[in-house]
């Protein structure tokens, strides 16, 4: 039976956060940001392995931050996110038909409901796919002086989130092909698209935001605090 692997690329510098430490270690409701998504993957019985891809010189990670039998810590960080994921695929012990879910370390708002929805929607799919949300705002293209050049149609436009779920064999082939062609895919789906395939869009939620700027941390804290309150009311 196909296994389910998670890869968490966590080797970015997070320069837009203006922080001394990589953003996945910043405190979010008194716990390192990265531990929120790790716990979601540990708790889901379908997930077999969680591979955490760190920067080779990461000095912050220690196993006291998070430890679980599913966790496999690797120092496979590369110059780009795609390179980090490819390096990790080359190191892990997986079968061609196993599923790989790639999830940003900086998305702490993933829930078990969203993860299960993605798994249910894609586990029999021939290509795989991603969580994504239809674009809600009007889209402006800017000129060099940051004035509106034109308004783009938002029809049929979606924002890709993670996890992004593909089989091990297909994802590795796609990322290798992109690497050899000198393409720089900004997510796994784009590498699959380069092969002429169409990943499925599974409707996600805004709460699964990526922490990019300092103010995003406050938003994530507000969302997770509501979850914690609901949880304690039910106990
Ligand atoms: O920088 P950005 O927010 O797009 O990064 C998305 C994810 O990819 C983060 O979890 C980051 O740590 C990871 N990443 C990586 N290797 C890189 C660049 C980004 O693992 N070279």
mmCIF file of N, CA, C and O in Angstrom, residues 86 90 171-181:
data_model
loop_
_atom_site.group_PDB
_atom_site.id
_atom_site.type_symbol
_atom_site.label_atom_id
_atom_site.label_comp_id
_atom_site.label_asym_id
_atom_site.label_seq_id
_atom_site.Cartn_x
_atom_site.Cartn_y
_atom_site.Cartn_z
ATOM 1 N N UNK A 86 13.931 18.807 -3.749
ATOM 2 C CA UNK A 86 14.591 17.778 -4.566
ATOM 3 C C UNK A 86 15.683 17.065 -3.759
ATOM 4 O O UNK A 86 15.760 15.826 -3.761
ATOM 5 N N UNK A 90 15.715 12.995 -2.739
ATOM 6 C CA UNK A 90 16.830 12.108 -3.058
ATOM 7 C C UNK A 90 17.347 11.370 -1.828
ATOM 8 O O UNK A 90 17.997 10.343 -1.947
ATOM 9 N N UNK A 171 6.842 13.576 -8.657
ATOM 10 C CA UNK A 171 7.400 14.826 -8.141
ATOM 11 C C UNK A 171 8.910 14.892 -8.370
ATOM 12 O O UNK A 171 9.451 15.929 -8.777
ATOM 13 N N UNK A 172 9.577 13.779 -8.163
ATOM 14 C CA UNK A 172 11.030 13.763 -8.356
ATOM 15 C C UNK A 172 11.382 13.990 -9.829
ATOM 16 O O UNK A 172 12.269 14.775 -10.158
ATOM 17 N N UNK A 173 10.619 13.315 -10.701
ATOM 18 C CA UNK A 173 10.852 13.491 -12.151
ATOM 19 C C UNK A 173 10.628 14.950 -12.540
ATOM 20 O O UNK A 173 11.405 15.544 -13.282
ATOM 21 N N UNK A 174 9.559 15.541 -12.005
ATOM 22 C CA UNK A 174 9.206 16.919 -12.368
ATOM 23 C C UNK A 174 10.271 17.912 -11.874
ATOM 24 O O UNK A 174 10.688 18.803 -12.616
ATOM 25 N N UNK A 175 10.718 17.743 -10.643
ATOM 26 C CA UNK A 175 11.707 18.690 -10.101
ATOM 27 C C UNK A 175 13.072 18.515 -10.773
ATOM 28 O O UNK A 175 13.790 19.493 -11.002
ATOM 29 N N UNK A 176 13.400 17.260 -11.122
ATOM 30 C CA UNK A 176 14.668 17.024 -11.837
ATOM 31 C C UNK A 176 14.628 17.651 -13.224
ATOM 32 O O UNK A 176 15.591 18.303 -13.648
ATOM 33 N N UNK A 177 13.481 17.491 -13.907
ATOM 34 C CA UNK A 177 13.340 18.059 -15.253
ATOM 35 C C UNK A 177 13.445 19.582 -15.177
ATOM 36 O O UNK A 177 14.109 20.218 -16.005
ATOM 37 N N UNK A 178 12.799 20.191 -14.170
ATOM 38 C CA UNK A 178 12.844 21.655 -14.021
ATOM 39 C C UNK A 178 14.287 22.094 -13.752
ATOM 40 O O UNK A 178 14.781 23.060 -14.339
ATOM 41 N N UNK A 179 14.961 21.355 -12.884
ATOM 42 C CA UNK A 179 16.358 21.676 -12.544
ATOM 43 C C UNK A 179 17.238 21.609 -13.794
ATOM 44 O O UNK A 179 18.012 22.532 -14.082
ATOM 45 N N UNK A 180 17.075 20.521 -14.581
ATOM 46 C CA UNK A 180 17.915 20.346 -15.763
ATOM 47 C C UNK A 180 17.628 21.388 -16.838
ATOM 48 O O UNK A 180 18.499 21.742 -17.618
ATOM 49 N N UNK A 181 16.375 21.912 -16.849
ATOM 50 C CA UNK A 181 16.013 22.925 -17.846
ATOM 51 C C UNK A 181 16.272 24.336 -17.313
ATOM 52 O O UNK A 181 15.900 25.319 -17.949
#
